[in-house]
Coordinates of N, CA, C and O in Angstrom, one line a residue:
M113 N 0.7 -1.0 0.1 CA -0.1 0.1 0.2 C 1.0 1.6 0.1 O 1.6 1.7 1.1
K114 N 0.6 1.6 -1.2 CA 1.6 3.8 -1.2 C 0.7 4.5 -0.1 O 1.4 5.4 0.2
K115 N -0.5 4.3 -0.3 CA -1.1 5.6 -0.5 C -2.2 6.1 -0.2 O -2.7 4.8 -0.2
S116 N -2.9 5.7 1.5 CA -3.9 6.1 1.8 C -4.7 7.2 2.0 O -3.8 8.1 2.4
I117 N -6.3 7.3 1.7 CA -6.4 8.6 1.6 C -7.7 8.1 2.9 O -8.6 6.9 2.4
L118 N -7.8 8.7 4.2 CA -8.8 8.0 5.1 C -10.4 9.2 4.3 O -10.3 10.6 5.0
K119 N -11.3 8.9 4.3 CA -12.7 9.8 3.5 C -13.6 9.8 4.4 O -14.0 10.6 4.6
R120 N -13.2 9.0 5.2 CA -14.4 8.8 6.5 C -14.1 10.3 7.7 O -13.2 10.6 8.1
V121 N -15.2 10.6 7.4 CA -15.8 12.1 8.5 C -15.2 11.5 10.6 O -16.2 10.5 10.3
F122 N -14.7 12.1 10.9 CA -14.1 11.2 12.1 C -12.7 12.4 12.5 O -12.5 13.3 11.9
T123 N -12.9 12.7 13.8 CA -12.6 13.1 14.7 C -11.5 12.6 15.2 O -10.1 13.7 16.2
A124 N -11.0 11.7 15.5 CA -10.0 10.7 16.2 C -9.5 9.5 16.1 O -10.3 8.5 15.2
I125 N -8.4 9.4 16.0 CA -7.7 8.5 16.0 C -7.3 8.2 17.5 O -6.1 7.3 17.6
T126 N -8.2 6.6 18.1 CA -8.0 6.9 19.3 C -8.8 5.4 20.0 O -9.8 5.4 19.5
A127 N -8.8 5.8 20.8 CA -8.9 4.7 22.0 C -9.2 3.0 20.6 O -9.5 3.6 19.7
G128 N -9.6 2.3 21.9 CA -9.6 0.4 21.4 C -8.9 0.1 19.6 O -7.8 0.5 19.7
A129 N -9.7 0.2 18.7 CA -9.3 -0.3 18.2 C -8.3 0.2 17.1 O -7.1 0.1 15.8
M130 N -8.3 1.4 17.7 CA -7.8 3.2 16.2 C -6.5 2.8 17.1 O -5.1 3.6 16.7
V131 N -6.3 2.2 18.6 CA -5.1 2.1 19.3 C -3.8 1.5 18.6 O -4.3 0.6 17.9
F132 N -2.8 2.2 17.4 CA -1.6 1.1 16.7 C -2.4 1.0 15.4 O -2.5 0.0 14.9
A133 N -3.3 2.3 15.2 CA -4.6 1.6 13.9 C -3.6 0.9 12.5 O -4.3 0.4 12.4
F134 N -2.4 2.0 12.6 CA -1.6 1.8 11.4 C -0.3 1.5 11.2 O 0.6 0.7 10.7
A135 N -0.4 0.9 13.0 CA 1.2 1.0 13.2 C 1.7 -0.3 12.8 O 0.8 -1.8 12.4
G136 N 3.3 -0.2 12.5 CA 4.2 -1.2 11.4 C 3.5 -1.4 9.7 O 4.0 -2.1 9.2
C137 N 3.0 -0.7 9.2 CA 2.8 -0.7 8.1 C 3.9 0.0 7.1 O 3.5 1.2 7.4
S138 N 4.6 -0.4 6.5 CA 6.0 -0.1 6.8 C 5.6 0.3 4.9 O 6.8 0.7 4.4
G139 N 4.4 -0.1 4.7 CA 4.4 0.2 3.2 C 4.0 1.5 3.1 O 4.3 1.7 1.5
I140 N 3.1 1.8 3.8 CA 2.8 3.6 3.5 C 3.3 4.7 3.5 O 4.7 4.7 4.1
E141 N 3.6 5.1 2.5 CA 4.1 6.1 2.1 C 3.2 7.6 2.1 O 4.3 8.8 2.6
K142 N 2.4 8.0 1.8 CA 1.7 8.5 2.0 C 0.3 8.3 2.3 O -0.7 8.0 2.4
I143 N 0.0 9.5 3.8 CA -1.9 9.8 4.0 C -2.0 11.1 4.0 O -1.3 12.1 4.5
E144 N -3.1 11.2 3.5 CA -3.9 12.5 3.4 C -4.9 12.0 5.0 O -5.9 10.9 4.8
L145 N -5.3 12.7 6.1 CA -6.5 13.1 7.1 C -7.4 14.4 6.8 O -7.4 15.2 6.3
P146 N -8.4 13.9 7.2 CA -9.6 14.7 7.4 C -9.5 15.8 7.6 O -8.6 15.6 9.1
N147 N -9.7 16.7 7.3 CA -9.2 17.9 8.0 C -10.2 18.0 10.3 O -10.4 19.2 10.2
T148 N -11.7 17.2 9.9 CA -12.2 17.1 11.0 C -11.4 16.6 12.5 O -11.3 16.4 13.0
L149 N -10.3 15.5 12.1 CA -9.0 15.3 12.4 C -8.6 15.7 13.6 O -8.5 16.9 13.4
T150 N -8.7 15.9 15.4 CA -8.3 16.4 16.9 C -7.5 15.7 17.1 O -6.7 16.4 17.6
S151 N -8.1 14.6 17.0 CA -6.7 13.6 18.0 C -6.0 12.5 17.2 O -6.7 11.8 16.8
I152 N -5.2 12.1 17.5 CA -4.0 11.1 17.0 C -3.7 10.6 18.0 O -3.3 11.0 19.0
G153 N -4.9 8.6 18.0 CA -3.6 8.1 19.2 C -2.8 7.4 19.7 O -1.7 7.6 18.8
E154 N -1.9 7.4 20.7 CA -0.9 6.4 20.9 C -0.5 5.2 20.0 O -1.4 4.4 19.5
N155 N 0.6 5.7 19.5 CA 1.7 4.0 18.1 C 0.2 4.4 17.4 O 0.4 3.6 16.6
A156 N -0.5 4.9 17.0 CA -1.4 5.2 16.1 C 0.1 5.0 14.4 O -1.0 4.3 13.4
F157 N 0.6 6.0 14.4 CA 1.3 5.0 12.8 C 2.8 4.9 13.4 O 3.6 4.5 12.4
A158 N 3.6 4.5 14.3 CA 4.4 3.7 14.8 C 5.5 2.7 13.8 O 4.3 2.4 13.5
E159 N 5.6 3.1 13.8 CA 7.1 2.2 12.6 C 6.8 2.1 11.7 O 6.9 1.1 10.8
C160 N 5.5 2.9 11.1 CA 5.5 3.1 9.2 C 6.2 4.1 8.7 O 7.0 5.3 8.2
T161 N 7.9 3.4 8.7 CA 9.0 3.5 7.9 C 8.9 4.3 6.8 O 9.8 5.1 6.7
S162 N 8.1 3.8 6.2 CA 8.2 4.7 4.6 C 7.7 5.8 5.1 O 7.1 6.7 3.7
L163 N 6.5 5.9 5.6 CA 5.4 7.1 5.5 C 6.0 9.0 5.9 O 7.1 9.3 6.8
V164 N 6.5 9.9 4.1 CA 7.3 10.5 4.2 C 6.6 11.7 3.7 O 6.8 12.5 3.9
D165 N 4.9 11.6 3.7 CA 4.5 12.1 3.4 C 2.6 12.3 4.0 O 1.7 11.7 3.2
M166 N 2.8 13.2 4.9 CA 1.6 13.6 5.3 C 1.3 15.1 5.9 O 2.2 15.2 6.8
T167 N 0.4 15.5 5.6 CA 0.4 16.7 6.1 C -1.4 16.5 8.0 O -2.0 16.2 7.4
I168 N -0.2 17.0 9.4 CA -0.9 16.6 10.3 C -2.4 17.5 9.7 O -2.0 19.0 10.4
P169 N -3.3 17.7 10.1 CA -4.7 18.2 10.1 C -4.4 19.5 11.3 O -4.2 19.2 12.0
Q170 N -5.0 21.2 10.7 CA -4.7 22.1 11.6 C -5.8 22.1 12.9 O -5.0 22.3 14.4
N171 N -6.8 20.9 13.4 CA -7.5 21.0 14.3 C -6.9 20.0 15.3 O -7.7 20.5 15.7
V172 N -5.7 19.2 14.6 CA -5.2 18.9 16.2 C -5.2 19.6 17.0 O -4.3 19.9 17.0
T173 N -5.3 18.9 17.6 CA -4.9 19.4 19.7 C -3.8 18.3 20.6 O -3.7 18.8 21.6
E174 N -4.2 16.9 20.2 CA -3.5 16.1 20.5 C -2.8 15.1 19.7 O -3.5 14.3 19.1
I175 N -1.4 15.0 19.4 CA -0.8 14.3 19.5 C -0.2 12.9 19.9 O 0.8 13.7 21.2
S176 N -0.5 11.8 21.0 CA -0.3 11.1 22.0 C 1.1 10.1 21.9 O 1.2 10.6 20.5
Q177 N 1.2 10.0 22.7 CA 2.6 9.0 23.1 C 2.8 8.5 22.2 O 2.3 7.5 21.4
G178 N 4.1 8.0 21.4 CA 4.5 7.2 19.7 C 4.0 7.0 18.8 O 4.0 6.7 18.3
A179 N 2.8 8.7 18.5 CA 1.8 8.2 17.4 C 2.7 8.0 16.1 O 2.2 6.9 15.5
F180 N 4.2 8.5 16.5 CA 4.6 8.9 14.6 C 6.2 8.4 14.7 O 6.8 8.7 14.6
M181 N 6.0 7.8 16.2 CA 8.0 6.9 16.5 C 8.3 6.1 15.7 O 7.4 5.3 14.4
G182 N 9.6 6.7 14.7 CA 10.2 5.6 13.6 C 9.3 5.8 12.3 O 9.8 4.8 11.5
C183 N 8.7 6.8 11.8 CA 8.5 7.2 10.9 C 9.5 7.6 10.3 O 10.5 8.3 10.4
G184 N 9.1 7.8 8.5 CA 10.2 8.4 7.6 C 9.7 9.9 7.7 O 10.8 9.7 6.5
F185 N 9.6 10.7 7.6 CA 9.3 11.8 7.8 C 11.0 12.1 6.6 O 11.7 12.4 8.4
E186 N 10.8 13.8 6.7 CA 12.0 14.8 6.3 C 12.0 15.8 7.0 O 13.0 16.3 8.1
T187 N 10.5 16.5 6.6 CA 11.2 17.5 7.8 C 8.9 17.4 7.8 O 8.3 16.2 8.1
L188 N 8.5 18.4 9.2 CA 7.5 17.7 9.9 C 6.7 19.6 10.2 O 8.0 19.8 11.3
T189 N 6.0 20.2 9.7 CA 5.3 21.0 10.3 C 3.7 20.5 11.8 O 3.8 19.7 10.6
L190 N 4.2 20.6 12.5 CA 3.3 20.2 13.2 C 1.8 21.5 13.2 O 2.7 23.1 13.2
P191 N 0.7 20.7 13.6 CA -0.3 21.8 13.6 C -0.1 23.0 14.3 O 0.0 22.8 15.8
M192 N -1.2 24.3 13.9 CA -0.7 25.7 15.1 C -1.9 25.2 17.1 O -1.7 25.9 17.5
N193 N -2.6 24.5 16.4 CA -3.7 23.9 17.6 C -2.5 22.6 18.7 O -3.5 22.8 19.6
L194 N -1.9 22.1 18.2 CA -1.7 21.3 19.2 C -0.8 22.2 20.3 O -0.3 23.0 20.0
K195 N -1.1 21.4 21.6 CA -0.5 22.0 23.1 C 0.4 21.2 23.6 O 1.7 21.6 24.0
V196 N 0.2 20.4 23.3 CA 1.5 19.1 24.5 C 2.4 18.3 23.0 O 1.6 17.9 22.4
I197 N 3.5 18.0 22.8 CA 3.9 17.1 22.0 C 4.2 16.1 23.6 O 5.8 16.5 24.1
E198 N 4.1 15.0 22.7 CA 3.7 14.1 24.5 C 5.7 13.3 24.1 O 6.0 13.3 23.2
K199 N 5.1 12.3 25.2 CA 6.7 11.8 25.4 C 6.2 10.7 24.2 O 5.6 9.7 23.2
N200 N 7.5 10.3 23.3 CA 8.5 9.5 22.4 C 7.4 9.9 21.0 O 7.1 9.0 20.0
C201 N 6.9 10.8 20.9 CA 6.0 11.2 19.8 C 6.9 10.9 18.4 O 6.1 10.9 17.7
F202 N 8.2 11.2 18.3 CA 8.5 11.1 17.1 C 9.8 11.7 17.1 O 11.0 11.0 16.9
N203 N 10.3 10.2 18.6 CA 11.2 9.8 18.7 C 11.3 8.1 17.8 O 11.0 7.8 16.4
S204 N 13.0 8.1 17.0 CA 13.7 8.1 15.9 C 12.8 7.5 14.9 O 13.1 7.1 13.8
C205 N 12.2 8.7 14.1 CA 12.3 9.2 12.9 C 13.6 9.7 12.3 O 14.6 10.6 12.4
G206 N 14.2 8.6 12.1 CA 16.3 8.7 11.4 C 15.5 9.7 10.6 O 17.0 9.5 9.7
N207 N 15.2 9.6 9.7 CA 15.1 10.7 8.3 C 14.7 12.5 9.1 O 15.4 13.2 7.6
L208 N 14.3 12.5 9.6 CA 13.7 13.8 10.2 C 14.7 14.5 10.3 O 16.0 14.4 11.0
K209 N 15.2 15.7 9.5 CA 16.1 17.1 9.3 C 15.5 18.0 9.9 O 16.3 18.5 10.1
E210 N 14.3 18.5 10.1 CA 14.0 20.0 10.4 C 12.3 20.0 10.8 O 11.3 19.1 10.8
V211 N 11.9 19.9 11.8 CA 10.8 20.2 12.4 C 10.9 21.6 12.8 O 11.4 22.8 13.3
T212 N 9.3 22.3 12.7 CA 9.1 23.6 13.1 C 8.1 23.3 14.2 O 6.3 22.4 14.2
I213 N 7.9 23.4 15.9 CA 7.4 23.7 16.3 C 6.0 24.9 16.7 O 6.3 26.0 16.4
P214 N 4.7 24.7 16.6 CA 3.8 26.2 16.4 C 4.1 26.6 18.1 O 4.5 26.4 18.8
A215 N 3.0 28.1 18.5 CA 3.2 28.8 19.2 C 3.0 28.3 20.2 O 2.9 28.4 21.2
N216 N 2.1 28.1 20.1 CA 0.8 27.3 20.7 C 1.0 26.1 22.0 O 0.7 25.4 22.9
V217 N 2.4 25.6 21.1 CA 2.7 24.1 22.0 C 3.5 24.9 23.7 O 4.5 25.5 23.7
S218 N 3.1 24.0 24.8 CA 3.3 24.7 26.4 C 4.7 23.9 27.1 O 4.8 24.5 27.7
E219 N 4.7 22.7 26.2 CA 5.2 21.6 26.4 C 5.8 20.2 25.6 O 5.3 20.0 24.6
I220 N 7.2 20.1 25.9 CA 7.5 18.6 25.2 C 8.1 17.8 26.0 O 9.2 18.1 26.8
K221 N 7.0 16.9 25.8 CA 8.0 15.6 26.9 C 8.9 14.6 27.1 O 9.3 15.3 25.3
S222 N 9.5 14.6 27.9 CA 10.8 13.3 27.5 C 10.9 12.8 26.3 O 9.6 12.0 25.5
F223 N 11.8 12.7 25.8 CA 12.3 11.8 24.7 C 10.9 12.4 22.9 O 11.6 10.6 22.4
A224 N 11.0 13.4 23.1 CA 9.9 13.9 22.3 C 10.3 13.1 20.7 O 9.8 12.5 19.8
F225 N 11.5 14.1 20.2 CA 12.6 14.0 19.5 C 14.0 13.3 19.7 O 14.8 13.5 18.8
A226 N 13.6 12.4 20.4 CA 15.2 11.9 20.6 C 15.5 10.3 19.5 O 14.4 9.9 19.0
D227 N 16.7 10.2 19.3 CA 17.3 9.2 18.6 C 16.4 9.5 17.1 O 16.3 8.8 16.1
C228 N 16.5 10.8 16.2 CA 16.4 11.2 15.5 C 17.6 11.8 15.1 O 17.8 13.4 15.1
A229 N 18.2 10.9 14.4 CA 20.0 11.7 14.2 C 19.9 12.2 13.4 O 21.1 12.8 13.2
C230 N 19.7 12.7 12.2 CA 19.3 13.5 11.5 C 19.1 14.6 12.1 O 19.2 15.8 10.9
L231 N 17.8 14.9 12.2 CA 17.3 16.7 13.2 C 17.9 17.3 13.6 O 19.4 17.5 14.1
K232 N 18.6 18.4 12.7 CA 19.8 19.4 13.5 C 18.9 20.2 12.6 O 19.2 21.3 14.0
K233 N 17.3 20.9 12.5 CA 17.3 22.1 12.4 C 16.1 21.6 13.2 O 15.1 21.6 12.8
V234 N 15.4 22.5 14.1 CA 14.4 23.3 15.3 C 14.0 24.4 15.2 O 14.8 25.2 16.3
I235 N 12.6 24.9 14.6 CA 12.0 26.3 14.7 C 11.2 26.0 15.6 O 10.2 25.5 15.6
L236 N 11.6 27.0 17.0 CA 10.9 26.8 18.2 C 9.6 28.1 17.5 O 10.1 29.0 18.3
S237 N 8.5 28.2 17.6 CA 7.8 29.5 17.5 C 7.2 30.1 19.0 O 6.6 31.5 18.6
P238 N 7.2 28.7 19.6 CA 6.5 29.7 21.0 C 7.3 30.7 21.6 O 8.4 30.5 21.8
L239 N 7.5 32.0 21.6 CA 7.5 33.7 22.2 C 7.9 33.1 24.1 O 9.6 33.3 24.2
D240 N 7.2 32.2 24.8 CA 7.5 31.2 25.6 C 8.1 30.2 26.2 O 7.2 28.9 25.3
A241 N 9.5 29.2 26.4 CA 9.8 28.7 26.3 C 8.9 27.2 26.8 O 8.4 27.0 28.2
P242 N 9.2 26.6 26.1 CA 7.9 25.6 26.9 C 8.5 24.7 28.0 O 9.4 24.2 27.8
K243 N 7.7 24.0 29.0 CA 8.2 23.1 29.3 C 8.9 22.3 28.7 O 8.1 21.4 28.0
L244 N 10.0 21.8 29.3 CA 11.2 20.6 28.4 C 11.4 18.9 29.4 O 11.7 19.6 30.7
G245 N 10.7 18.5 28.8 CA 11.4 16.9 29.5 C 12.5 16.3 29.3 O 13.3 17.4 28.5
S246 N 13.0 15.2 29.4 CA 14.6 15.0 29.9 C 14.6 14.6 28.1 O 13.4 13.8 27.7
D247 N 16.3 15.2 27.5 CA 16.3 14.0 26.7 C 14.9 14.2 25.1 O 15.1 13.4 24.3
A248 N 14.8 15.4 25.3 CA 13.4 15.7 24.5 C 14.3 16.1 23.2 O 13.4 15.4 21.8
F249 N 15.3 16.2 22.8 CA 16.1 16.9 21.4 C 17.5 15.3 21.2 O 17.6 15.3 22.4
M250 N 17.7 15.6 20.1 CA 19.8 14.7 20.0 C 20.1 16.1 20.4 O 19.9 17.3 20.5
F251 N 21.2 16.4 21.1 CA 22.0 17.2 21.2 C 23.0 18.1 20.4 O 23.0 19.3 20.0
D252 N 23.0 17.4 19.5 CA 23.9 18.4 18.1 C 22.9 18.9 17.6 O 22.7 19.2 16.5
S253 N 21.5 19.3 17.5 CA 20.0 19.9 17.3 C 20.1 21.2 17.2 O 20.4 21.6 18.2
E254 N 20.0 22.0 15.9 CA 20.3 23.7 16.3 C 18.9 24.2 16.3 O 17.7 23.6 15.8
L255 N 18.8 24.6 17.1 CA 17.8 25.2 17.1 C 17.3 27.1 17.5 O 18.1 27.2 17.5
Y256 N 16.0 26.8 16.6 CA 16.1 28.9 16.3 C 14.7 29.0 17.1 O 14.0 28.0 17.5
I257 N 14.5 30.5 17.3 CA 13.8 30.4 18.1 C 13.3 32.0 17.8 O 13.9 32.9 16.7
M258 N 12.2 32.8 17.7 CA 11.1 33.5 17.8 C 11.8 35.2 18.5 O 13.0 34.3 19.2
P259 N 12.3 36.1 17.1 CA 12.5 37.8 18.4 C 11.9 37.5 19.7 O 10.8 37.5 19.0
G260 N 12.7 38.0 20.7 CA 11.9 38.9 22.0 C 11.1 37.2 23.1 O 10.7 37.5 23.6
A261 N 11.6 35.5 22.2 CA 11.5 34.9 22.8 C 12.3 35.0 24.4 O 13.5 35.2 24.2
K262 N 11.4 34.0 25.6 CA 12.0 34.2 27.0 C 12.2 32.5 27.3 O 10.7 31.6 26.9
G263 N 13.1 32.7 27.9 CA 13.2 31.5 28.5 C 14.1 30.0 27.8 O 14.0 29.4 29.0
Y264 N 14.7 30.2 26.9 CA 15.2 29.5 26.2 C 16.4 29.1 26.5 O 17.2 27.8 26.2
Y265 N 17.3 30.7 27.3 CA 18.1 30.0 28.5 C 18.4 29.8 29.8 O 18.9 29.6 30.1
D266 N 17.4 28.6 30.0 CA 17.7 28.8 31.3 C 16.8 27.1 31.8 O 16.3 26.3 31.0
D267 N 17.1 26.7 32.7 CA 16.5 25.6 33.3 C 16.8 24.1 32.5 O 18.7 24.4 31.8
N268 N 16.2 23.5 31.6 CA 16.3 22.1 31.8 C 16.3 22.8 29.4 O 17.5 22.0 28.4
W269 N 16.8 23.4 28.9 CA 17.4 24.6 27.7 C 18.0 24.7 27.9 O 18.8 24.6 26.4
A270 N 18.3 24.8 29.1 CA 20.6 25.1 28.5 C 21.5 24.1 28.5 O 22.1 23.9 27.8
V271 N 21.0 22.9 27.9 CA 21.9 21.7 27.6 C 22.2 21.7 25.8 O 22.1 20.8 25.3
Y272 N 20.9 22.6 25.2 CA 21.2 22.8 24.0 C 21.6 24.5 23.5 O 21.4 24.6 24.3
Y273 N 22.2 23.3 22.4 CA 22.7 25.3 22.0 C 21.8 25.7 21.2 O 20.8 25.2 20.1
I274 N 21.3 27.0 21.2 CA 20.4 28.3 20.7 C 21.1 28.5 19.6 O 22.3 29.3 19.3
S275 N 20.8 28.4 18.9 CA 21.8 28.8 17.3 C 21.7 30.2 17.3 O 22.6 31.3 16.3
G276 N 20.5 30.9 17.4 CA 20.0 32.3 16.8 C 18.2 32.4 16.4 O 17.6 31.5 16.7
E277 N 18.1 33.6 16.4 CA 16.6 33.7 16.1 C 17.0 33.7 15.0 O 17.3 33.9 13.8
I278 N 15.0 33.6 15.1 CA 14.9 33.5 13.6 C 14.2 34.8 12.8 O 13.6 35.4 13.7
Y279 N 14.7 35.1 11.4 CA 14.1 36.7 11.1 C 13.0 36.3 9.6 O 12.7 34.8 9.3
G280 N 13.2 36.9 8.3 CA 12.1 36.7 7.8 C 12.2 36.1 6.4 O 11.6 35.6 6.0
D281 N 13.3 35.3 6.6 CA 13.9 34.2 5.9 C 13.3 32.6 6.3 O 13.3 31.6 5.1
I282 N 11.9 33.0 7.4 CA 11.9 30.7 8.0 C 10.5 31.7 7.9 O 9.8 31.9 8.3
T283 N 9.6 30.9 7.1 CA 7.8 30.7 7.5 C 7.4 30.0 8.8 O 7.7 28.9 8.8
V284 N 6.7 30.6 9.4 CA 6.6 30.2 10.8 C 4.9 30.2 11.2 O 4.7 31.7 10.7
P285 N 3.9 29.7 11.4 CA 2.4 29.4 11.5 C 2.4 29.9 12.6 O 3.2 30.2 13.2
V286 N 1.5 30.7 12.5 CA 0.2 31.8 13.3 C -0.4 31.1 13.6 O -1.2 31.4 13.2
Q287 N -0.8 31.3 15.0 CA -2.5 31.1 15.0 C -3.6 32.8 14.8 O -2.8 33.9 15.1
P288 N -4.2 31.6 14.5 CA -5.5 33.1 13.6 C -6.0 34.5 14.7 O -5.8 33.7 15.6
G289 N -5.6 35.6 14.3 CA -5.6 36.2 15.0 C -4.8 37.4 15.7 O -4.9 37.6 17.2
S290 N -3.6 36.6 16.0 CA -2.5 37.2 16.7 C -2.2 38.0 16.0 O -1.4 37.7 14.7
T291 N -0.5 38.8 16.7 CA 0.2 39.2 16.0 C 1.4 39.1 16.0 O 1.9 38.0 17.0
T292 N 2.0 39.5 15.1 CA 4.2 38.7 14.8 C 4.4 39.6 15.2 O 5.4 40.8 14.1
D293 N 5.1 40.9 15.7 CA 6.2 41.6 15.7 C 7.0 42.2 15.9 O 7.7 40.7 16.9

């Protein structure tokens, strides 16, 4: 199976039969998710090693533990309504080179991006540093923050190298109604 289109209107890939829904489907390269989706359950797409093309709908507010662990993404822009990046969510995504974390994220839990050996660029949109779990990123990842951002030089963030501030050449998703001065 190279491509899967989920046309049925549903809001969650969680609980019961939907936990581990596509886990281990190594032949899937692309999935089109419905815009009605708001929640992606635990290990839903774990070990979909060929999955390189998927847009997570902007309405998604929750991506559970291990949901995309071991997937084949190279770049990833998370949905603007996401609030927490759960433990092991993108752990072991060995091809992941760049990720953009939206402004609404208030917490990145332990090992969220651990063992992503190719992850070199992390664009952090939150102006206030999210709470950070242990070993959330690889230590050689370069972290980029928004101008005027606070808290990234404190506490748990101190173990990471903040490469610099983001300026006009990088597009970052913005919550509707917010300002970016």
